[in-house]
């Protein structure tokens, strides 16, 4: 059954946990979908994980559309949420609606996600009014890395905790269907999950959230540039890949791959005709 924003709300209301993971391509989306993951985020972490940027600032609308469309083709049942990249919604309400529309029309997402609370309330309202579901993202918002001065947990001092609470209620009031809480103290995240009517999706925000999300390359041990405290390795795919690549390299160099069972056969008469053709070409030179 296709997961929708309604499914997410029903799961929260029934006290069932919501699972989300990121994906950036068709094959990964298919595997996550087959595993029963409720929602797939085409995160702008694409910039770090796939494109090799140091942060998410350089990710473009075209990047998000290209990868969003690939993921959407692979996700039969999971709800696909596509991130709005840096400066695609902050500039104006008009830009926000136009760009959210492109992620839906060209990226074929089921919802969009954007970072910020009180400061993007008008953008969320306008996008939702245009019929596009919005997943808000508060706490540590990586697009504001330069303003934060680094990847730091949020809500740890009084002013930051108050801001987090104001942001959470602002995005709910603006019509967001869910809110991602990134790197916030577990106690604050649990409190918000009880107080808000919309689902909270935590990443580094403890077990009290209504759902969880991780970057798939982090949880499979495929990305080693940096490893956040909350990124548990559920499998060591990175090591398995490295070993597979090394085995291939060794077999190619030892001429043990490809073996006869990996090759195609040709009939003798076809081979003779090919030799005949080759002699004609060589004789003519
Ligand atoms: O871009 C991303 O992957 C995200 C998650 C970390 C929530 O926004």
Tab-separated table of C-alpha atoms and ligand atoms in Angstrom:
chain	number	residue	atom	x	y	z
A	1	UNK	CA	0.000	0.000	0.000
A	2	UNK	CA	1.306	3.438	-0.961
A	3	UNK	CA	2.347	5.471	2.074
A	4	UNK	CA	1.004	9.011	2.073
A	5	UNK	CA	1.049	11.903	4.526
A	6	UNK	CA	-2.214	10.427	5.838
A	7	UNK	CA	-0.435	7.130	6.591
A	8	UNK	CA	2.176	9.061	8.583
A	9	UNK	CA	-0.505	10.834	10.638
A	10	UNK	CA	-2.412	7.570	11.252
A	11	UNK	CA	0.810	5.893	12.392
A	12	UNK	CA	1.461	8.681	14.905
A	13	UNK	CA	-2.129	8.548	16.126
A	14	UNK	CA	-1.871	4.764	16.619
A	15	UNK	CA	1.520	5.070	18.336
A	16	UNK	CA	3.318	3.163	15.519
A	17	UNK	CA	6.852	4.261	14.695
A	18	UNK	CA	7.584	5.684	11.223
A	19	UNK	CA	10.780	4.579	9.411
A	20	UNK	CA	12.546	6.834	6.916
A	21	UNK	CA	15.888	6.624	5.111
A	22	UNK	CA	17.547	8.755	2.478
A	23	UNK	CA	18.135	7.493	-1.077
A	24	UNK	CA	19.513	9.203	-4.153
A	25	UNK	CA	19.038	6.600	-6.919
A	26	UNK	CA	16.580	4.080	-8.368
A	27	UNK	CA	18.207	0.834	-7.158
A	28	UNK	CA	18.625	1.968	-3.536
A	29	UNK	CA	15.049	3.282	-3.487
A	30	UNK	CA	13.791	-0.112	-4.731
A	31	UNK	CA	15.665	-1.948	-1.968
A	32	UNK	CA	14.416	0.403	0.770
A	33	UNK	CA	10.878	0.202	-0.578
A	34	UNK	CA	11.046	-3.623	-0.627
A	35	UNK	CA	12.293	-3.563	2.993
A	36	UNK	CA	9.123	-1.735	4.057
A	37	UNK	CA	10.626	1.699	4.803
A	38	UNK	CA	7.692	4.123	5.145
A	39	UNK	CA	9.320	7.209	3.665
A	40	UNK	CA	12.331	7.886	1.446
A	41	UNK	CA	13.977	11.286	1.631
A	42	UNK	CA	15.934	12.470	-1.376
A	43	UNK	CA	18.019	14.566	0.990
A	44	UNK	CA	20.340	17.327	-0.069
A	45	UNK	CA	22.912	15.212	1.811
A	46	UNK	CA	23.234	14.115	-1.824
A	47	UNK	CA	25.840	16.893	-1.912
A	48	UNK	CA	28.065	15.139	0.663
A	49	UNK	CA	27.306	11.485	-0.031
A	50	UNK	CA	27.053	11.374	-3.837
A	51	UNK	CA	28.608	14.554	-5.212
A	52	UNK	CA	31.551	14.871	-2.804
A	53	UNK	CA	30.894	18.449	-1.627
A	54	UNK	CA	31.972	19.439	1.918
A	55	UNK	CA	28.413	20.623	2.711
A	56	UNK	CA	24.942	20.931	1.159
A	57	UNK	CA	25.226	24.576	0.046
A	58	UNK	CA	26.163	23.854	-3.595
A	59	UNK	CA	23.298	21.442	-4.310
A	60	UNK	CA	21.023	22.757	-7.090
A	61	UNK	CA	17.378	22.361	-8.076
A	62	UNK	CA	18.564	20.387	-11.119
A	63	UNK	CA	20.484	17.956	-8.858
A	64	UNK	CA	17.395	17.414	-6.688
A	65	UNK	CA	15.082	16.925	-9.665
A	66	UNK	CA	17.461	14.491	-11.382
A	67	UNK	CA	17.940	12.302	-8.291
A	68	UNK	CA	14.362	12.799	-7.055
A	69	UNK	CA	12.940	11.432	-10.302
A	70	UNK	CA	15.249	8.380	-10.132
A	71	UNK	CA	14.161	7.609	-6.554
A	72	UNK	CA	10.487	8.154	-7.393
A	73	UNK	CA	10.755	5.545	-10.174
A	74	UNK	CA	12.067	3.000	-7.649
A	75	UNK	CA	9.645	3.684	-4.773
A	76	UNK	CA	6.407	1.819	-5.215
A	77	UNK	CA	5.040	2.108	-1.661
A	78	UNK	CA	7.298	4.509	0.249
A	79	UNK	CA	6.381	8.184	0.416
A	80	UNK	CA	9.067	10.116	-1.492
A	81	UNK	CA	10.042	13.449	0.079
A	82	UNK	CA	12.429	15.685	-1.890
A	83	UNK	CA	14.608	18.310	-0.197
A	84	UNK	CA	14.376	21.919	-1.344
A	85	UNK	CA	18.019	22.979	-1.829
A	86	UNK	CA	19.696	26.042	-0.300
A	87	UNK	CA	18.276	29.330	-1.684
A	88	UNK	CA	15.382	27.676	-3.526
A	89	UNK	CA	12.839	28.924	-0.939
A	90	UNK	CA	14.455	31.495	1.382
A	91	UNK	CA	14.421	34.267	-1.241
A	92	UNK	CA	10.619	34.665	-1.504
A	93	UNK	CA	7.275	32.936	-1.095
A	94	UNK	CA	6.959	33.001	-4.894
A	95	UNK	CA	10.304	31.203	-5.400
A	96	UNK	CA	9.335	28.666	-2.741
A	97	UNK	CA	6.068	27.727	-4.469
A	98	UNK	CA	7.600	27.622	-7.964
A	99	UNK	CA	10.514	25.432	-6.834
A	100	UNK	CA	8.359	23.124	-4.697
A	101	UNK	CA	6.140	22.740	-7.777
A	102	UNK	CA	9.128	21.729	-9.911
A	103	UNK	CA	10.153	19.047	-7.382
A	104	UNK	CA	6.631	17.613	-7.607
A	105	UNK	CA	6.176	17.937	-11.404
A	106	UNK	CA	9.669	17.037	-12.588
A	107	UNK	CA	10.981	15.094	-9.578
A	108	UNK	CA	7.636	13.303	-9.063
A	109	UNK	CA	7.928	13.581	-5.241
A	110	UNK	CA	5.020	13.054	-2.875
A	111	UNK	CA	6.146	15.927	-0.635
A	112	UNK	CA	8.971	18.427	-0.196
A	113	UNK	CA	11.165	19.171	2.823
A	114	UNK	CA	12.646	22.523	3.757
A	115	UNK	CA	14.791	23.755	6.615
A	116	UNK	CA	13.744	26.411	9.125
A	117	UNK	CA	10.950	27.287	11.518
A	118	UNK	CA	9.457	30.711	12.228
A	119	UNK	CA	11.547	32.272	9.418
A	120	UNK	CA	9.959	30.110	6.693
A	121	UNK	CA	6.400	29.981	8.037
A	122	UNK	CA	4.985	32.013	5.117
A	123	UNK	CA	6.752	29.771	2.582
A	124	UNK	CA	5.306	26.630	4.219
A	125	UNK	CA	1.796	28.126	4.252
A	126	UNK	CA	1.982	29.063	0.562
A	127	UNK	CA	3.407	25.695	-0.569
A	128	UNK	CA	0.760	23.806	1.416
A	129	UNK	CA	-1.959	26.094	-0.050
A	130	UNK	CA	-0.701	25.096	-3.501
A	131	UNK	CA	-1.493	21.461	-2.626
A	132	UNK	CA	2.064	20.348	-1.879
A	133	UNK	CA	2.742	18.560	1.435
A	134	UNK	CA	5.642	20.004	3.419
A	135	UNK	CA	7.971	18.194	5.827
A	136	UNK	CA	9.655	20.867	7.946
A	137	UNK	CA	13.195	20.427	9.340
A	138	UNK	CA	14.358	22.187	12.510
A	139	UNK	CA	17.143	21.883	15.095
A	140	UNK	CA	20.467	21.485	13.309
A	141	UNK	CA	19.680	22.602	9.772
A	142	UNK	CA	22.806	21.856	7.682
A	143	UNK	CA	22.056	24.548	5.071
A	144	UNK	CA	22.692	27.106	7.869
A	145	UNK	CA	26.095	25.625	8.693
A	146	UNK	CA	27.789	28.976	8.114
A	147	UNK	CA	25.384	30.748	10.472
A	148	UNK	CA	25.733	28.018	13.133
A	149	UNK	CA	29.529	27.992	12.794
A	150	UNK	CA	29.684	24.182	12.583
A	151	UNK	CA	27.629	21.012	13.052
A	152	UNK	CA	26.417	21.516	16.628
A	153	UNK	CA	23.492	20.043	18.559
A	154	UNK	CA	20.709	22.620	19.017
A	155	UNK	CA	18.427	23.324	21.976
A	156	UNK	CA	21.127	22.862	24.593
A	157	UNK	CA	20.902	26.345	26.104
A	158	UNK	CA	17.791	28.205	27.203
A	159	UNK	CA	17.574	30.546	24.214
A	160	UNK	CA	18.169	27.747	21.701
A	161	UNK	CA	15.616	25.464	23.441
A	162	UNK	CA	13.000	28.241	23.400
A	163	UNK	CA	13.732	28.870	19.692
A	164	UNK	CA	13.329	25.161	18.942
A	165	UNK	CA	9.910	25.110	20.631
A	166	UNK	CA	8.803	28.264	18.755
A	167	UNK	CA	9.996	26.785	15.448
A	168	UNK	CA	8.190	23.475	16.027
A	169	UNK	CA	4.835	25.095	16.760
A	170	UNK	CA	5.293	27.587	13.912
A	171	UNK	CA	5.765	24.881	11.265
A	172	UNK	CA	2.834	22.868	12.600
A	173	UNK	CA	0.621	25.962	12.525
A	174	UNK	CA	1.800	26.731	8.971
A	175	UNK	CA	0.512	23.327	7.832
A	176	UNK	CA	3.587	21.057	7.716
A	177	UNK	CA	2.550	17.375	7.774
A	178	UNK	CA	5.690	16.311	9.698
A	179	UNK	CA	8.760	17.868	11.272
A	180	UNK	CA	12.285	16.485	11.219
A	181	UNK	CA	14.214	17.152	14.447
A	182	UNK	CA	17.952	16.985	13.844
A	183	UNK	CA	20.539	16.880	16.660
A	184	UNK	CA	18.357	18.007	19.532
A	185	UNK	CA	18.424	16.665	23.101
A	186	UNK	CA	16.280	13.528	23.440
A	187	UNK	CA	14.256	14.994	26.304
A	188	UNK	CA	13.231	18.046	24.278
A	189	UNK	CA	12.401	15.862	21.251
A	190	UNK	CA	10.192	13.558	23.373
A	191	UNK	CA	8.434	16.559	24.872
A	192	UNK	CA	7.792	18.010	21.398
A	193	UNK	CA	6.571	14.646	20.098
A	194	UNK	CA	3.961	14.581	22.869
A	195	UNK	CA	2.877	18.189	22.416
A	196	UNK	CA	2.740	18.392	18.609
A	197	UNK	CA	-0.144	16.777	16.733
A	198	UNK	CA	1.991	16.154	13.599
A	199	UNK	CA	4.640	13.375	13.504
A	200	UNK	CA	8.204	14.173	14.575
A	201	UNK	CA	10.948	12.379	12.639
A	202	UNK	CA	14.182	12.287	14.610
A	203	UNK	CA	17.797	12.133	13.533
A	204	UNK	CA	20.052	12.371	16.543
A	205	UNK	CA	16.977	13.232	18.632
A	206	UNK	CA	16.400	10.044	20.659
A	207	UNK	CA	13.818	7.280	20.713
A	208	UNK	CA	10.892	9.436	21.818
A	209	UNK	CA	10.261	10.781	18.307
A	210	UNK	CA	7.345	9.429	16.269
A	211	UNK	CA	9.757	8.208	13.602
A	212	UNK	CA	13.433	8.032	12.720
A	213	UNK	CA	15.490	8.923	9.665
A	214	UNK	CA	19.122	8.199	8.805
A	215	UNK	CA	21.334	8.831	5.805
A	216	UNK	CA	21.458	5.370	4.240
A	217	UNK	CA	25.174	5.554	3.468
A	218	UNK	CA	25.856	6.306	7.163
A	219	UNK	CA	23.799	3.415	8.515
A	220	UNK	CA	25.349	0.961	6.027
A	221	UNK	CA	28.917	2.094	6.780
A	222	UNK	CA	29.457	3.364	3.225
A	223	UNK	CA	30.395	6.975	3.997
A	224	UNK	CA	33.493	7.709	6.064
A	225	UNK	CA	34.183	11.455	5.567
A	226	UNK	CA	32.490	12.093	8.917
A	227	UNK	CA	30.399	9.940	11.234
A	228	UNK	CA	27.840	11.645	13.487
A	229	UNK	CA	27.340	10.260	17.017
A	230	UNK	CA	23.825	8.994	16.182
A	231	UNK	CA	24.762	7.100	13.001
A	232	UNK	CA	24.665	3.437	14.071
A	233	UNK	CA	26.105	0.999	11.505
A	234	UNK	CA	23.405	-1.584	10.762
A	235	UNK	CA	25.666	-3.286	8.206
A	236	UNK	CA	29.228	-2.913	6.965
A	237	UNK	CA	28.503	-2.509	3.281
A	238	UNK	CA	31.471	-0.166	2.756
A	239	UNK	CA	33.907	-2.908	3.848
A	240	UNK	CA	32.067	-5.519	1.736
A	241	UNK	CA	32.291	-3.203	-1.306
A	242	UNK	CA	36.004	-2.518	-0.789
A	243	UNK	CA	36.667	-6.270	-0.494
A	244	UNK	CA	34.615	-6.967	-3.644
A	245	UNK	CA	36.511	-4.292	-5.613
A	246	UNK	CA	39.881	-5.664	-4.392
A	247	UNK	CA	38.901	-9.264	-5.314
A	248	UNK	CA	37.871	-8.116	-8.800
A	249	UNK	CA	41.143	-6.209	-9.231
A	250	UNK	CA	43.143	-9.295	-8.186
A	251	UNK	CA	41.232	-11.659	-10.510
A	252	UNK	CA	41.519	-9.342	-13.512
A	253	UNK	CA	45.259	-9.071	-12.969
A	254	UNK	CA	45.622	-12.864	-12.486
A	255	UNK	CA	43.449	-13.529	-15.594
A	256	UNK	CA	41.121	-15.740	-13.517
A	257	UNK	CA	38.189	-13.487	-14.331
A	258	UNK	CA	36.329	-13.846	-16.621
A	259	UNK	CA	36.119	-17.647	-16.442
A	260	UNK	CA	34.560	-19.756	-19.279
A	261	UNK	CA	31.107	-19.579	-17.627
A	262	UNK	CA	31.136	-15.778	-17.965
A	263	UNK	CA	31.758	-15.823	-21.739
A	264	UNK	CA	29.640	-16.224	-24.905
A	265	UNK	CA	30.267	-19.061	-27.424
A	266	UNK	CA	30.440	-18.818	-31.199
A	267	UNK	CA	29.862	-21.637	-33.771
A	268	UNK	CA	32.925	-22.792	-35.752
A	269	UNK	CA	31.431	-21.717	-39.091
A	270	UNK	CA	30.731	-18.209	-37.754
A	271	UNK	CA	34.277	-17.978	-36.424
A	272	UNK	CA	35.683	-19.149	-39.788
A	273	UNK	CA	33.638	-16.487	-41.590
A	274	UNK	CA	34.998	-13.874	-39.190
A	275	UNK	CA	38.591	-15.053	-39.885
A	276	UNK	CA	37.896	-14.929	-43.604
A	277	UNK	CA	36.642	-11.336	-43.255
A	278	UNK	CA	39.745	-10.389	-41.267
A	279	UNK	CA	42.080	-11.871	-43.938
A	280	UNK	CA	40.314	-9.873	-46.662
A	281	UNK	CA	40.847	-6.654	-44.701
A	282	UNK	CA	44.501	-7.478	-43.895
A	283	UNK	CA	45.283	-8.571	-47.500
A	284	UNK	CA	43.861	-5.339	-48.858
A	285	UNK	CA	46.306	-3.277	-46.802
B	1	LIG	O1	19.587	15.833	3.596
B	1	LIG	C1	19.354	14.952	4.440
B	1	LIG	O2	19.779	13.800	4.324
B	1	LIG	C2	18.542	15.319	5.595
B	1	LIG	C3	18.466	14.322	6.701
B	1	LIG	C4	19.729	14.344	7.450
B	1	LIG	C5	17.282	14.551	7.563
B	1	LIG	O3	18.005	16.386	5.629
